[in-house]
Amino acid sequence: MKKQTDTRNRIRPDGKAKVTGRLTYLTDLTLPNMLFGKILRSPHAHAKIRRIRTEKAEQIPGVHAVLTHKDVPGVNGFGIIMPDQPVLCEDLVRYVGDAIACVAADSIDIAALALTFIEVEYEELPVIDTMEKALDPDYPTLHPDGNILHKAGHKRGDTEKAFSECAVIVEQTYELPRQVHGYMETEGGVIVPEADGQLTVYVGTQHGFKDQFQLARILNMPESDIRVVSSPMGGSFGGKDELNIQPYGALLALKTGRPVKIHQTRQESIRTSIKRHPMRITMKTGVDPSGYLLAHQTWIKADTGAYSTLGPAVLDFSVEHATGPYVIPAVQTEGLSIITNNGVAGEFRGFGGNQVTFALEGQMDRLADRLHMDPVEFRRMNLRKSNDVGPLGQRIAETEGASLVLETIATQYQQQIAQKPASSKYSLRGYGTAITMHGGGLGYGRLDPAGGRLSLKSNGKIEIAFGFEEAGQGILSVIETLVLEELGCDVEDLSIVIGDTALVPSSGSTTASRGTSMVWHSLQKLKQPFKQKLIELTAANTGIAQTELRLGKAGIWSTKEEYDQPVITYQDLAIQQREEIVTHTRFDFPTTPDPIDSGHFLYTFSGVLAGVEIDLLTGKVKLIQLDQAIAAGPVVNRNGYIGQIEGGGAMAVGYTLMEEALMKEGHYLTTNFDTYLMPGLSDMPFLMNTIPIEDLPEKDIYGPRGVGEIGTVGVAPAIASAVFDAIGIRIDQLPISPEFILQALEEKGGVAVE
Amino acid sequence: MSSHTNEHGSIINTNESAIRFQLNGKSIQKNLPPAKRLVEVLREDCELTGTKLSCGVGRCGACAVLIDGKLTASCLTMAYQAEGKSVTTIEHLAKDEELHPVQQAFLENGGFQCGYCTPGMIISVDALLTSHESPSEDQIKEALSGNLCRCTGYGGIVRSIQHILTQEKEGMHRE
């Protein structure tokens, strides 16, 4: 039998196709008779639509359809929680990504030309481009229920009384920027009207069945008539979970009766895609004279933009994670998700955890400083223990993760500070740490179904099917590795099916770090009945006792004698069996037994060590070290795991040091990667260090946790801490610009360079 | 229609001319609008979709190809500029099922995740290793400064390159 370390270093199944350029992404598809679609977006952040005229555009040779709100047969709206975003606006536009019309033409250029001939008369309205204006009664409301999309809160203990007993209180406001997902493949694909009246949607998404549901509502078609092929994707990071171009492609395909391809340009993508929520977070935190946390108040304001998408859920997540892995007796958290005319904010890797973790860890550093305590020691004395309740007071799966990551990263830190000298006399180095915890799954009270299907197909292949999508995260690799381990068959015996609503069972969304966890859980439920069926059949066929049979390469093997081939091959077993052998499972993501809305049950933890070198002449903060200790249970695929942590880390480095989708009066000032800067190789430490802590509590029954998000959550506060270590300046706003550093240094009167 | 304005305001001339170039070792002649972007010529007219279009402004490197051996952004190259040149795309690196050493190294060392930047990244690494036998850290950073990857954080890409360099070193010692 192979050692686990071998199976967990497997080359990913989609690897060869990717390194050779042979993998066909959905935006690479070209079909016979295909048209090209383009979408007309609003030039204004807020305006009434007086009139829309499409006649001139329709007359352009090569144009096959020009559609407006009148052509939407069903609900003219989309949104995972509430369908409040118009597919095609009728009388009002609320942001510059709002769609007014769409065109199908013989070529992209003709479609783009046609957009310029669509005449729309607007009456501009006051633009609500800040959260202050949104809450100001002098400004209009953007939706019937007002400009507050969602309020969320949590309260335990008496904060007022607790603060009165505090020896030290720190209060600080933190400002977090709007971040672009920056998936390399922009939104797109091909939508095909089939001869039988059905529709096939070849467009990447993180939840094919959810797209099917939303499209059915828009198109007024039965869900069963819509097939969504949703995988593979060239990155998503939460950004393609909501609908993007699907409704337009679908409407145009149905109207013209021809396949329609839409592939957004990067400029179109940045203008229309959801972003990470900009947040303003004020935290007030107090400790007793010995340094124990007594009270913690948090006020969160999130700029959710013009439409809801997953804004409410992101805010709930922020509220939950406002206390992180710390034990605090008195807590009060209040959050507002505020509607503005800015770009729509929604799901993004970390899901509101990144923002509050930056603020919370900033508080911990400031309190330790005020107490003249070592920041690690201060965290250690306030840290949750294995059986403590979760951040909303809910029971959670037992976990030592918090102390494991803290102690691991503290050791890394001790080894680093010896190397403090900087590379030149005009620069200074600093090191900092931060820790965090992050919930997986959607949380208590949300529909969070999972499931899978394991079959022996008539061609002799063992087929494993999940309703997940491959966005790059490596779910295919996780599925392959775990099936091979659990069943004992060979990779040649296996066929993996994902990302196609016609072929897969419902597994829930490919979000919330839930994929790995749900694949493992599914296999625990599927493997025994499946093996049992195969072994029963083999025993009946061969007369060998069931207890002497096992699954192996190419078929069922005897455990007793030394055969050089299986007693029966999967192929022969399949032929002898008239019907396919199928086992299903369907269950829900594990949740806390306590009825606390949105509370999570399975958490992962990270401890981050960041090292920076700051150029005192230019103000540039250069990241020179990034180590992450991760407690998330066993590693399933080594390269996949490290890639998620390092890649999540890089995304957070961008968030901390350079990325901000600036807006002015509701218009993006950054429109492409020449003005929106994401980290390149030279912005990252040449080598990073990922330290997986794989141990789980002895009685843990929940297996490997997903690591899609945890690597991106704790990085920003660690860098901020490193900046303070280098130059003694506290950071309360991201990204940390060179201008800020230079100005802060000047105000401080410079720093002593040794 | 011989010309019109595209969405970026530039004039698209749809008059076609015959353009001849070498593509992955084969002679190609196509009637193309001379200003059509090479990335689109490759993807649409030549049906080679390994080369990707992502930013369209020469920043991200997803569209990187070699023109006469020189690393080039095919989104900033017009069809007529390929006239008489030799263009190499990702599809030409593997010889049937035998991967190019850079591809093999990426495969084994986590040099990719979603794979969308990967063709351009591999082309760039290949160009680097062709011009530098044993590149330094700074030379590697410089060589890949035109390629963005949003998935890996570049860790797996650096390990892939180091793996090739180590193998080559070991190979030399054996000789």
PDB file of C-alpha atoms in Angstrom, chain A residues 50-285:
ATOM      1  CA  ARG A  50     -36.201  58.815 -19.868  1.00  0.00           C
ATOM      2  CA  ARG A  51     -36.172  56.884 -23.091  1.00  0.00           C
ATOM      3  CA  ILE A  52     -34.378  54.014 -24.790  1.00  0.00           C
ATOM      4  CA  ARG A  53     -34.309  53.808 -28.607  1.00  0.00           C
ATOM      5  CA  THR A  54     -32.736  50.848 -30.321  1.00  0.00           C
ATOM      6  CA  GLU A  55     -33.898  51.296 -33.950  1.00  0.00           C
ATOM      7  CA  LYS A  56     -30.621  52.646 -35.329  1.00  0.00           C
ATOM      8  CA  ALA A  57     -28.620  49.878 -33.713  1.00  0.00           C
ATOM      9  CA  GLU A  58     -30.984  47.254 -35.081  1.00  0.00           C
ATOM     10  CA  GLN A  59     -30.435  48.521 -38.623  1.00  0.00           C
ATOM     11  CA  ILE A  60     -26.677  47.991 -38.608  1.00  0.00           C
ATOM     12  CA  PRO A  61     -25.774  45.122 -40.957  1.00  0.00           C
ATOM     13  CA  GLY A  62     -24.653  42.120 -38.965  1.00  0.00           C
ATOM     14  CA  VAL A  63     -26.743  42.971 -35.901  1.00  0.00           C
ATOM     15  CA  HIS A  64     -29.194  40.181 -35.049  1.00  0.00           C
ATOM     16  CA  ALA A  65     -30.817  41.346 -31.835  1.00  0.00           C
ATOM     17  CA  VAL A  66     -30.942  44.403 -29.612  1.00  0.00           C
ATOM     18  CA  LEU A  67     -32.702  43.683 -26.333  1.00  0.00           C
ATOM     19  CA  THR A  68     -33.956  45.880 -23.503  1.00  0.00           C
ATOM     20  CA  HIS A  69     -36.007  45.389 -20.328  1.00  0.00           C
ATOM     21  CA  LYS A  70     -39.057  44.735 -22.517  1.00  0.00           C
ATOM     22  CA  ASP A  71     -37.446  41.509 -23.673  1.00  0.00           C
ATOM     23  CA  VAL A  72     -37.043  39.940 -20.238  1.00  0.00           C
ATOM     24  CA  PRO A  73     -39.795  37.311 -20.037  1.00  0.00           C
ATOM     25  CA  GLY A  74     -39.558  36.574 -16.328  1.00  0.00           C
ATOM     26  CA  VAL A  75     -38.298  38.421 -13.280  1.00  0.00           C
ATOM     27  CA  ASN A  76     -36.153  41.338 -14.404  1.00  0.00           C
ATOM     28  CA  GLY A  77     -33.707  40.947 -11.570  1.00  0.00           C
ATOM     29  CA  PHE A  78     -30.961  38.822 -10.104  1.00  0.00           C
ATOM     30  CA  GLY A  79     -29.132  38.389  -6.846  1.00  0.00           C
ATOM     31  CA  ILE A  80     -28.231  35.298  -4.807  1.00  0.00           C
ATOM     32  CA  ILE A  81     -30.208  36.487  -1.777  1.00  0.00           C
ATOM     33  CA  MET A  82     -32.675  38.990  -3.315  1.00  0.00           C
ATOM     34  CA  PRO A  83     -33.187  39.626  -7.041  1.00  0.00           C
ATOM     35  CA  ASP A  84     -32.873  43.406  -6.692  1.00  0.00           C
ATOM     36  CA  GLN A  85     -30.349  43.988  -9.486  1.00  0.00           C
ATOM     37  CA  PRO A  86     -32.148  44.608 -12.789  1.00  0.00           C
ATOM     38  CA  VAL A  87     -31.039  42.386 -15.641  1.00  0.00           C
ATOM     39  CA  LEU A  88     -31.840  45.300 -17.968  1.00  0.00           C
ATOM     40  CA  CYS A  89     -32.746  48.622 -16.380  1.00  0.00           C
ATOM     41  CA  GLU A  90     -36.105  50.146 -17.225  1.00  0.00           C
ATOM     42  CA  ASP A  91     -36.340  53.546 -15.568  1.00  0.00           C
ATOM     43  CA  LEU A  92     -33.390  53.947 -13.229  1.00  0.00           C
ATOM     44  CA  VAL A  93     -29.667  53.224 -13.178  1.00  0.00           C
ATOM     45  CA  ARG A  94     -27.935  52.945  -9.805  1.00  0.00           C
ATOM     46  CA  TYR A  95     -24.293  52.370 -10.762  1.00  0.00           C
ATOM     47  CA  VAL A  96     -21.974  52.459 -13.758  1.00  0.00           C
ATOM     48  CA  GLY A  97     -22.227  48.703 -14.222  1.00  0.00           C
ATOM     49  CA  ASP A  98     -25.984  48.720 -14.692  1.00  0.00           C
ATOM     50  CA  ALA A  99     -27.050  47.139 -17.994  1.00  0.00           C
ATOM     51  CA  ILE A 100     -29.549  48.886 -20.263  1.00  0.00           C
ATOM     52  CA  ALA A 101     -29.414  46.847 -23.447  1.00  0.00           C
ATOM     53  CA  CYS A 102     -27.573  43.958 -25.030  1.00  0.00           C
ATOM     54  CA  VAL A 103     -26.708  43.168 -28.618  1.00  0.00           C
ATOM     55  CA  ALA A 104     -25.916  40.032 -30.608  1.00  0.00           C
ATOM     56  CA  ALA A 105     -24.018  40.488 -33.863  1.00  0.00           C
ATOM     57  CA  ASP A 106     -21.833  38.680 -36.361  1.00  0.00           C
ATOM     58  CA  SER A 107     -18.661  39.975 -34.737  1.00  0.00           C
ATOM     59  CA  ILE A 108     -17.543  41.606 -31.504  1.00  0.00           C
ATOM     60  CA  ASP A 109     -16.702  44.782 -33.381  1.00  0.00           C
ATOM     61  CA  ILE A 110     -20.146  45.033 -34.924  1.00  0.00           C
ATOM     62  CA  ALA A 111     -21.767  44.388 -31.548  1.00  0.00           C
ATOM     63  CA  ALA A 112     -19.593  47.082 -29.972  1.00  0.00           C
ATOM     64  CA  LEU A 113     -20.445  49.470 -32.794  1.00  0.00           C
ATOM     65  CA  ALA A 114     -24.142  48.770 -32.319  1.00  0.00           C
ATOM     66  CA  LEU A 115     -23.921  49.770 -28.661  1.00  0.00           C
ATOM     67  CA  THR A 116     -22.889  53.248 -29.749  1.00  0.00           C
ATOM     68  CA  PHE A 117     -26.098  53.560 -31.787  1.00  0.00           C
ATOM     69  CA  ILE A 118     -28.425  52.759 -28.904  1.00  0.00           C
ATOM     70  CA  GLU A 119     -29.927  56.049 -27.797  1.00  0.00           C
ATOM     71  CA  VAL A 120     -30.657  56.419 -24.112  1.00  0.00           C
ATOM     72  CA  GLU A 121     -31.895  59.648 -22.582  1.00  0.00           C
ATOM     73  CA  TYR A 122     -30.932  60.046 -18.962  1.00  0.00           C
ATOM     74  CA  GLU A 123     -31.781  62.540 -16.277  1.00  0.00           C
ATOM     75  CA  GLU A 124     -28.882  62.586 -13.862  1.00  0.00           C
ATOM     76  CA  LEU A 125     -29.621  62.305 -10.165  1.00  0.00           C
ATOM     77  CA  PRO A 126     -27.492  63.162  -7.140  1.00  0.00           C
ATOM     78  CA  VAL A 127     -24.808  60.529  -6.734  1.00  0.00           C
ATOM     79  CA  ILE A 128     -24.512  58.819  -3.378  1.00  0.00           C
ATOM     80  CA  ASP A 129     -20.816  58.103  -3.497  1.00  0.00           C
ATOM     81  CA  THR A 130     -20.143  57.872   0.240  1.00  0.00           C
ATOM     82  CA  MET A 131     -21.747  56.025   3.114  1.00  0.00           C
ATOM     83  CA  GLU A 132     -22.364  59.383   4.831  1.00  0.00           C
ATOM     84  CA  LYS A 133     -24.480  60.594   1.942  1.00  0.00           C
ATOM     85  CA  ALA A 134     -26.383  57.302   1.906  1.00  0.00           C
ATOM     86  CA  LEU A 135     -27.395  57.839   5.527  1.00  0.00           C
ATOM     87  CA  ASP A 136     -28.116  61.558   5.036  1.00  0.00           C
ATOM     88  CA  PRO A 137     -31.886  62.156   4.785  1.00  0.00           C
ATOM     89  CA  ASP A 138     -31.190  64.978   2.285  1.00  0.00           C
ATOM     90  CA  TYR A 139     -30.144  62.383  -0.271  1.00  0.00           C
ATOM     91  CA  PRO A 140     -32.584  60.069  -2.044  1.00  0.00           C
ATOM     92  CA  THR A 141     -33.094  56.436  -1.193  1.00  0.00           C
ATOM     93  CA  LEU A 142     -31.868  54.040  -3.848  1.00  0.00           C
ATOM     94  CA  HIS A 143     -34.222  51.173  -3.038  1.00  0.00           C
ATOM     95  CA  PRO A 144     -37.770  51.178  -1.620  1.00  0.00           C
ATOM     96  CA  ASP A 145     -36.587  49.998   1.798  1.00  0.00           C
ATOM     97  CA  GLY A 146     -34.016  52.763   2.150  1.00  0.00           C
ATOM     98  CA  ASN A 147     -30.258  52.867   1.964  1.00  0.00           C
ATOM     99  CA  ILE A 148     -29.541  50.372   4.710  1.00  0.00           C
ATOM    100  CA  LEU A 149     -29.406  46.966   3.102  1.00  0.00           C
ATOM    101  CA  HIS A 150     -28.801  45.033   6.293  1.00  0.00           C
ATOM    102  CA  LYS A 151     -28.141  45.497   9.973  1.00  0.00           C
ATOM    103  CA  ALA A 152     -26.367  42.858  11.988  1.00  0.00           C
ATOM    104  CA  GLY A 153     -25.226  42.707  15.556  1.00  0.00           C
ATOM    105  CA  HIS A 154     -24.098  40.616  18.463  1.00  0.00           C
ATOM    106  CA  LYS A 155     -24.202  41.359  22.153  1.00  0.00           C
ATOM    107  CA  ARG A 156     -23.133  39.500  25.230  1.00  0.00           C
ATOM    108  CA  GLY A 157     -22.342  40.791  28.714  1.00  0.00           C
ATOM    109  CA  ASP A 158     -22.544  44.400  29.831  1.00  0.00           C
ATOM    110  CA  THR A 159     -19.985  46.383  27.850  1.00  0.00           C
ATOM    111  CA  GLU A 160     -20.691  49.645  29.629  1.00  0.00           C
ATOM    112  CA  LYS A 161     -19.989  48.140  33.025  1.00  0.00           C
ATOM    113  CA  ALA A 162     -16.988  46.200  31.700  1.00  0.00           C
ATOM    114  CA  PHE A 163     -15.388  49.308  30.196  1.00  0.00           C
ATOM    115  CA  SER A 164     -15.756  51.078  33.525  1.00  0.00           C
ATOM    116  CA  GLU A 165     -13.572  48.367  35.043  1.00  0.00           C
ATOM    117  CA  CYS A 166     -10.860  48.556  32.370  1.00  0.00           C
ATOM    118  CA  ALA A 167      -7.353  49.792  33.106  1.00  0.00           C
ATOM    119  CA  VAL A 168      -6.549  50.467  29.449  1.00  0.00           C
ATOM    120  CA  ILE A 169      -8.957  51.171  26.591  1.00  0.00           C
ATOM    121  CA  VAL A 170      -7.971  51.553  22.956  1.00  0.00           C
ATOM    122  CA  GLU A 171     -10.356  53.012  20.407  1.00  0.00           C
ATOM    123  CA  GLN A 172      -9.453  53.218  16.740  1.00  0.00           C
ATOM    124  CA  THR A 173     -11.127  53.519  13.366  1.00  0.00           C
ATOM    125  CA  TYR A 174      -9.818  51.418  10.484  1.00  0.00           C
ATOM    126  CA  GLU A 175     -10.437  52.054   6.791  1.00  0.00           C
ATOM    127  CA  LEU A 176     -10.371  49.157   4.339  1.00  0.00           C
ATOM    128  CA  PRO A 177     -10.300  49.522   0.550  1.00  0.00           C
ATOM    129  CA  ARG A 178     -12.374  48.168  -2.323  1.00  0.00           C
ATOM    130  CA  GLN A 179     -10.497  45.222  -3.858  1.00  0.00           C
ATOM    131  CA  VAL A 180     -10.811  43.663  -7.315  1.00  0.00           C
ATOM    132  CA  HIS A 181     -10.795  39.846  -7.520  1.00  0.00           C
ATOM    133  CA  GLY A 182      -8.449  39.988 -10.473  1.00  0.00           C
ATOM    134  CA  TYR A 183      -9.180  36.504 -11.811  1.00  0.00           C
ATOM    135  CA  MET A 184      -7.139  36.225 -14.974  1.00  0.00           C
ATOM    136  CA  GLU A 185     -10.040  34.918 -17.052  1.00  0.00           C
ATOM    137  CA  THR A 186     -12.683  37.613 -17.296  1.00  0.00           C
ATOM    138  CA  GLU A 187     -16.351  36.669 -17.224  1.00  0.00           C
ATOM    139  CA  GLY A 188     -17.660  34.922 -20.290  1.00  0.00           C
ATOM    140  CA  GLY A 189     -18.687  31.855 -22.201  1.00  0.00           C
ATOM    141  CA  VAL A 190     -21.192  30.644 -24.754  1.00  0.00           C
ATOM    142  CA  ILE A 191     -24.944  30.180 -24.342  1.00  0.00           C
ATOM    143  CA  VAL A 192     -26.554  27.718 -26.715  1.00  0.00           C
ATOM    144  CA  PRO A 193     -30.228  27.291 -27.608  1.00  0.00           C
ATOM    145  CA  GLU A 194     -30.662  23.566 -28.201  1.00  0.00           C
ATOM    146  CA  ALA A 195     -32.901  22.029 -30.870  1.00  0.00           C
ATOM    147  CA  ASP A 196     -35.245  20.603 -28.222  1.00  0.00           C
ATOM    148  CA  GLY A 197     -35.948  24.032 -26.744  1.00  0.00           C
ATOM    149  CA  GLN A 198     -33.508  23.643 -23.901  1.00  0.00           C
ATOM    150  CA  LEU A 199     -30.718  26.063 -23.147  1.00  0.00           C
ATOM    151  CA  THR A 200     -27.103  25.171 -22.389  1.00  0.00           C
ATOM    152  CA  VAL A 201     -25.092  27.779 -20.535  1.00  0.00           C
ATOM    153  CA  TYR A 202     -21.331  27.299 -20.838  1.00  0.00           C
ATOM    154  CA  VAL A 203     -20.297  29.993 -18.379  1.00  0.00           C
ATOM    155  CA  GLY A 204     -18.136  29.647 -15.282  1.00  0.00           C
ATOM    156  CA  THR A 205     -19.763  30.077 -11.907  1.00  0.00           C
ATOM    157  CA  GLN A 206     -19.272  28.785  -8.376  1.00  0.00           C
ATOM    158  CA  HIS A 207     -22.670  27.159  -8.094  1.00  0.00           C
ATOM    159  CA  GLY A 208     -24.171  25.789 -11.284  1.00  0.00           C
ATOM    160  CA  PHE A 209     -27.530  24.928  -9.727  1.00  0.00           C
ATOM    161  CA  LYS A 210     -27.900  28.438  -8.297  1.00  0.00           C
ATOM    162  CA  ASP A 211     -27.332  29.919 -11.756  1.00  0.00           C
ATOM    163  CA  GLN A 212     -29.868  27.473 -13.136  1.00  0.00           C
ATOM    164  CA  PHE A 213     -32.380  28.675 -10.530  1.00  0.00           C
ATOM    165  CA  GLN A 214     -31.703  32.368 -11.156  1.00  0.00           C
ATOM    166  CA  LEU A 215     -31.790  32.006 -14.942  1.00  0.00           C
ATOM    167  CA  ALA A 216     -35.054  30.049 -14.808  1.00  0.00           C
ATOM    168  CA  ARG A 217     -36.600  32.954 -12.876  1.00  0.00           C
ATOM    169  CA  ILE A 218     -35.346  35.523 -15.399  1.00  0.00           C
ATOM    170  CA  LEU A 219     -36.171  33.537 -18.530  1.00  0.00           C
ATOM    171  CA  ASN A 220     -39.457  32.165 -17.214  1.00  0.00           C
ATOM    172  CA  MET A 221     -38.301  28.677 -18.149  1.00  0.00           C
ATOM    173  CA  PRO A 222     -38.363  25.485 -16.095  1.00  0.00           C
ATOM    174  CA  GLU A 223     -35.045  24.867 -14.347  1.00  0.00           C
ATOM    175  CA  SER A 224     -34.975  21.433 -15.938  1.00  0.00           C
ATOM    176  CA  ASP A 225     -34.738  23.090 -19.381  1.00  0.00           C
ATOM    177  CA  ILE A 226     -31.550  24.913 -18.445  1.00  0.00           C
ATOM    178  CA  ARG A 227     -28.228  23.107 -18.311  1.00  0.00           C
ATOM    179  CA  VAL A 228     -25.335  24.974 -16.753  1.00  0.00           C
ATOM    180  CA  VAL A 229     -21.803  23.854 -17.583  1.00  0.00           C
ATOM    181  CA  SER A 230     -19.830  25.828 -15.060  1.00  0.00           C
ATOM    182  CA  SER A 231     -16.302  24.467 -15.033  1.00  0.00           C
ATOM    183  CA  PRO A 232     -13.380  25.061 -15.547  1.00  0.00           C
ATOM    184  CA  MET A 233     -12.708  28.664 -14.701  1.00  0.00           C
ATOM    185  CA  GLY A 234      -9.581  30.775 -14.926  1.00  0.00           C
ATOM    186  CA  GLY A 235      -9.968  31.943 -11.329  1.00  0.00           C
ATOM    187  CA  SER A 236     -12.932  33.249  -9.393  1.00  0.00           C
ATOM    188  CA  PHE A 237     -12.126  33.911  -5.703  1.00  0.00           C
ATOM    189  CA  GLY A 238     -15.804  34.509  -4.976  1.00  0.00           C
ATOM    190  CA  GLY A 239     -16.191  36.905  -7.873  1.00  0.00           C
ATOM    191  CA  LYS A 240     -18.069  34.614 -10.251  1.00  0.00           C
ATOM    192  CA  ASP A 241     -20.513  33.201  -7.696  1.00  0.00           C
ATOM    193  CA  GLU A 242     -23.105  35.841  -8.585  1.00  0.00           C
ATOM    194  CA  LEU A 243     -24.510  35.966 -12.109  1.00  0.00           C
ATOM    195  CA  ASN A 244     -22.550  38.154 -14.515  1.00  0.00           C
ATOM    196  CA  ILE A 245     -23.061  37.840 -18.269  1.00  0.00           C
ATOM    197  CA  GLN A 246     -25.277  34.736 -18.194  1.00  0.00           C
ATOM    198  CA  PRO A 247     -28.661  36.500 -18.389  1.00  0.00           C
ATOM    199  CA  TYR A 248     -27.621  38.546 -21.432  1.00  0.00           C
ATOM    200  CA  GLY A 249     -26.166  35.619 -23.303  1.00  0.00           C
ATOM    201  CA  ALA A 250     -29.264  33.585 -22.499  1.00  0.00           C
ATOM    202  CA  LEU A 251     -31.725  36.266 -23.624  1.00  0.00           C
ATOM    203  CA  LEU A 252     -29.790  36.848 -26.848  1.00  0.00           C
ATOM    204  CA  ALA A 253     -29.439  33.140 -27.598  1.00  0.00           C
ATOM    205  CA  LEU A 254     -33.144  32.543 -27.099  1.00  0.00           C
ATOM    206  CA  LYS A 255     -34.043  35.563 -29.204  1.00  0.00           C
ATOM    207  CA  THR A 256     -31.755  34.743 -32.134  1.00  0.00           C
ATOM    208  CA  GLY A 257     -31.907  30.968 -31.913  1.00  0.00           C
ATOM    209  CA  ARG A 258     -28.139  30.900 -32.253  1.00  0.00           C
ATOM    210  CA  PRO A 259     -25.235  30.314 -29.857  1.00  0.00           C
ATOM    211  CA  VAL A 260     -24.051  33.605 -28.382  1.00  0.00           C
ATOM    212  CA  LYS A 261     -20.606  34.210 -26.979  1.00  0.00           C
ATOM    213  CA  ILE A 262     -19.887  36.989 -24.522  1.00  0.00           C
ATOM    214  CA  HIS A 263     -16.422  37.487 -23.099  1.00  0.00           C
ATOM    215  CA  GLN A 264     -15.969  40.695 -21.171  1.00  0.00           C
ATOM    216  CA  THR A 265     -12.885  42.817 -21.700  1.00  0.00           C
ATOM    217  CA  ARG A 266     -10.890  43.599 -18.586  1.00  0.00           C
ATOM    218  CA  GLN A 267     -12.333  47.120 -18.581  1.00  0.00           C
ATOM    219  CA  GLU A 268     -15.866  45.743 -18.756  1.00  0.00           C
ATOM    220  CA  SER A 269     -15.006  43.287 -16.015  1.00  0.00           C
ATOM    221  CA  ILE A 270     -13.697  45.887 -13.600  1.00  0.00           C
ATOM    222  CA  ARG A 271     -16.635  48.177 -14.283  1.00  0.00           C
ATOM    223  CA  THR A 272     -19.288  45.536 -13.668  1.00  0.00           C
ATOM    224  CA  SER A 273     -17.864  42.893 -11.354  1.00  0.00           C
ATOM    225  CA  ILE A 274     -18.481  42.694  -7.638  1.00  0.00           C
ATOM    226  CA  LYS A 275     -15.662  43.762  -5.305  1.00  0.00           C
ATOM    227  CA  ARG A 276     -14.492  43.259  -1.750  1.00  0.00           C
ATOM    228  CA  HIS A 277     -16.514  45.557   0.540  1.00  0.00           C
ATOM    229  CA  PRO A 278     -14.822  48.782   1.534  1.00  0.00           C
ATOM    230  CA  MET A 279     -15.405  49.038   5.282  1.00  0.00           C
ATOM    231  CA  ARG A 280     -14.978  51.578   8.017  1.00  0.00           C
ATOM    232  CA  ILE A 281     -14.591  49.768  11.314  1.00  0.00           C
ATOM    233  CA  THR A 282     -14.330  51.391  14.725  1.00  0.00           C
ATOM    234  CA  MET A 283     -13.254  49.195  17.597  1.00  0.00           C
ATOM    235  CA  LYS A 284     -13.097  50.043  21.283  1.00  0.00           C
ATOM    236  CA  THR A 285     -11.363  47.407  23.363  1.00  0.00           C
TER     237      THR A 285
END
